mmCIF file of C-alpha atoms in Angstrom:
data_model
loop_
_atom_site.group_PDB
_atom_site.id
_atom_site.type_symbol
_atom_site.label_atom_id
_atom_site.label_comp_id
_atom_site.label_asym_id
_atom_site.label_seq_id
_atom_site.Cartn_x
_atom_site.Cartn_y
_atom_site.Cartn_z
ATOM 1 C CA UNK A 8 155.004 53.282 -48.161
ATOM 2 C CA UNK A 9 152.746 55.282 -45.871
ATOM 3 C CA UNK A 10 149.143 54.472 -45.202
ATOM 4 C CA UNK A 11 147.671 57.215 -47.484
ATOM 5 C CA UNK A 12 149.980 56.160 -50.322
ATOM 6 C CA UNK A 13 148.948 52.515 -49.981
ATOM 7 C CA UNK A 14 145.295 53.552 -49.943
ATOM 8 C CA UNK A 15 145.737 55.610 -53.099
ATOM 9 C CA UNK A 16 147.620 52.754 -54.797
ATOM 10 C CA UNK A 17 144.898 50.291 -53.805
ATOM 11 C CA UNK A 18 142.153 52.599 -55.096
ATOM 12 C CA UNK A 19 144.033 53.153 -58.347
ATOM 13 C CA UNK A 20 144.434 49.395 -58.835
ATOM 14 C CA UNK A 21 140.751 48.883 -58.090
ATOM 15 C CA UNK A 22 139.772 51.549 -60.624
ATOM 16 C CA UNK A 23 141.986 50.016 -63.310
ATOM 17 C CA UNK A 24 140.567 46.567 -62.585
ATOM 18 C CA UNK A 25 137.003 47.876 -62.694
ATOM 19 C CA UNK A 26 137.623 49.779 -65.929
ATOM 20 C CA UNK A 27 139.251 46.823 -67.676
ATOM 21 C CA UNK A 28 136.756 44.302 -66.328
ATOM 22 C CA UNK A 29 133.793 46.529 -67.120
ATOM 23 C CA UNK A 30 135.059 47.289 -70.601
ATOM 24 C CA UNK A 31 135.624 43.635 -71.447
ATOM 25 C CA UNK A 32 132.177 42.752 -70.042
ATOM 26 C CA UNK A 33 130.576 45.521 -72.116
ATOM 27 C CA UNK A 34 132.406 44.412 -75.275
ATOM 28 C CA UNK A 35 131.434 40.780 -74.687
ATOM 29 C CA UNK A 36 127.846 41.751 -73.992
ATOM 30 C CA UNK A 37 127.687 44.010 -77.071
ATOM 31 C CA UNK A 38 129.234 41.309 -79.248
ATOM 32 C CA UNK A 39 126.760 38.717 -77.990
ATOM 33 C CA UNK A 40 123.838 41.086 -78.480
ATOM 34 C CA UNK A 41 124.853 41.863 -82.063
ATOM 35 C CA UNK A 42 125.255 38.197 -82.941
ATOM 36 C CA UNK A 43 121.900 37.176 -81.473
ATOM 37 C CA UNK A 44 119.928 40.412 -81.795
ATOM 38 C CA UNK A 45 116.747 38.745 -83.116
ATOM 39 C CA UNK A 46 116.801 36.306 -80.175
ATOM 40 C CA UNK A 47 117.534 39.097 -77.696
ATOM 41 C CA UNK A 48 114.631 41.162 -79.049
ATOM 42 C CA UNK A 49 112.289 38.199 -78.865
ATOM 43 C CA UNK A 50 113.351 37.309 -75.327
ATOM 44 C CA UNK A 51 112.787 40.890 -74.193
ATOM 45 C CA UNK A 52 109.424 41.013 -75.928
ATOM 46 C CA UNK A 53 108.340 37.648 -74.467
ATOM 47 C CA UNK A 54 109.245 38.869 -71.001
ATOM 48 C CA UNK A 55 107.261 42.086 -71.486
ATOM 49 C CA UNK A 56 104.286 40.067 -72.790
ATOM 50 C CA UNK A 57 104.360 37.706 -69.804
ATOM 51 C CA UNK A 58 104.543 40.650 -67.407
ATOM 52 C CA UNK A 59 101.676 42.445 -69.160
ATOM 53 C CA UNK A 60 99.451 39.356 -69.067
ATOM 54 C CA UNK A 61 100.342 38.685 -65.432
ATOM 55 C CA UNK A 62 99.521 42.272 -64.538
ATOM 56 C CA UNK A 63 96.304 42.760 -66.502
ATOM 57 C CA UNK A 64 95.035 39.235 -67.145
ATOM 58 C CA UNK A 65 93.286 38.040 -70.276
ATOM 59 C CA UNK A 66 89.806 39.449 -69.685
ATOM 60 C CA UNK A 67 88.520 41.050 -72.877
ATOM 61 C CA UNK A 68 91.146 39.317 -75.032
ATOM 62 C CA UNK A 69 89.742 37.007 -77.698
ATOM 63 C CA UNK A 70 91.049 33.495 -78.247
ATOM 64 C CA UNK A 71 92.062 34.303 -81.836
ATOM 65 C CA UNK A 72 94.096 37.291 -80.614
ATOM 66 C CA UNK A 73 95.845 35.157 -77.978
ATOM 67 C CA UNK A 74 96.419 32.205 -80.341
ATOM 68 C CA UNK A 75 97.862 34.333 -83.126
ATOM 69 C CA UNK A 76 100.107 36.134 -80.672
ATOM 70 C CA UNK A 77 101.265 32.802 -79.257
ATOM 71 C CA UNK A 78 102.112 31.680 -82.815
ATOM 72 C CA UNK A 79 104.266 34.806 -83.187
ATOM 73 C CA UNK A 80 106.120 34.005 -79.959
ATOM 74 C CA UNK A 81 106.481 30.317 -80.925
ATOM 75 C CA UNK A 82 108.124 31.346 -84.204
ATOM 76 C CA UNK A 83 110.866 33.116 -82.252
ATOM 77 C CA UNK A 84 109.141 36.419 -83.088
ATOM 78 C CA UNK A 85 110.091 35.956 -86.739
ATOM 79 C CA UNK A 86 106.788 35.223 -88.460
ATOM 80 C CA UNK A 87 104.341 38.066 -88.758
ATOM 81 C CA UNK A 88 101.088 36.399 -87.753
ATOM 82 C CA UNK A 89 98.832 39.431 -88.162
ATOM 83 C CA UNK A 90 97.588 39.709 -84.612
ATOM 84 C CA UNK A 91 94.597 42.004 -85.058
ATOM 85 C CA UNK A 92 93.336 43.793 -81.940
ATOM 86 C CA UNK A 93 89.558 44.014 -82.212
ATOM 87 C CA UNK A 94 88.315 44.810 -78.707
ATOM 88 C CA UNK A 95 89.244 47.850 -76.638
ATOM 89 C CA UNK A 96 91.190 45.569 -74.277
ATOM 90 C CA UNK A 97 93.140 44.027 -77.160
ATOM 91 C CA UNK A 98 93.944 47.461 -78.562
ATOM 92 C CA UNK A 99 95.087 48.691 -75.135
ATOM 93 C CA UNK A 100 97.353 45.670 -74.746
ATOM 94 C CA UNK A 101 98.700 46.038 -78.291
ATOM 95 C CA UNK A 102 99.534 49.691 -77.636
ATOM 96 C CA UNK A 103 101.174 48.758 -74.345
ATOM 97 C CA UNK A 104 103.270 46.098 -76.120
ATOM 98 C CA UNK A 105 104.413 48.510 -78.834
ATOM 99 C CA UNK A 106 105.693 50.872 -76.143
ATOM 100 C CA UNK A 107 107.283 47.969 -74.245
ATOM 101 C CA UNK A 108 108.983 46.770 -77.434
ATOM 102 C CA UNK A 109 110.367 50.233 -78.110
ATOM 103 C CA UNK A 110 111.575 50.505 -74.508
ATOM 104 C CA UNK A 111 113.341 47.156 -74.991
ATOM 105 C CA UNK A 112 115.280 48.575 -77.932
ATOM 106 C CA UNK A 113 113.234 47.245 -80.823
ATOM 107 C CA UNK A 114 111.415 49.188 -83.506
ATOM 108 C CA UNK A 115 107.745 49.958 -83.159
ATOM 109 C CA UNK A 116 107.180 47.653 -86.136
ATOM 110 C CA UNK A 117 108.577 44.622 -84.260
ATOM 111 C CA UNK A 118 105.321 43.534 -82.559
ATOM 112 C CA UNK A 119 102.953 41.467 -84.712
ATOM 113 C CA UNK A 120 99.917 43.740 -84.484
ATOM 114 C CA UNK A 121 98.338 44.207 -87.877
ATOM 115 C CA UNK A 122 94.817 43.956 -89.285
ATOM 116 C CA UNK A 123 94.174 42.914 -92.849
ATOM 117 C CA UNK A 124 91.080 44.406 -94.458
#
């Protein structure tokens, strides 16, 4: 076998390996995501929340807002705790989190922001 033929054979084998390996990884990842989708959504949301707080801080955020949001996170993002943004800073953060949640693949209704009358 000549050098160009061996190179082509090696590249072909590499492509087949990459395609098979990538496909099985994607299937495994998709299967895992479907089985644990609520946990995946919550983990993504928690990460976005931590990044938002690290970036902007908690100035202007009331203790009730933070506590109720923490209760939502502690529930595994399952209990709607009616986190009501009252200040401009809370509303800005809530809007930012809705966009972050949507970017993470969740619905805009996933975050706990809601105000009862």
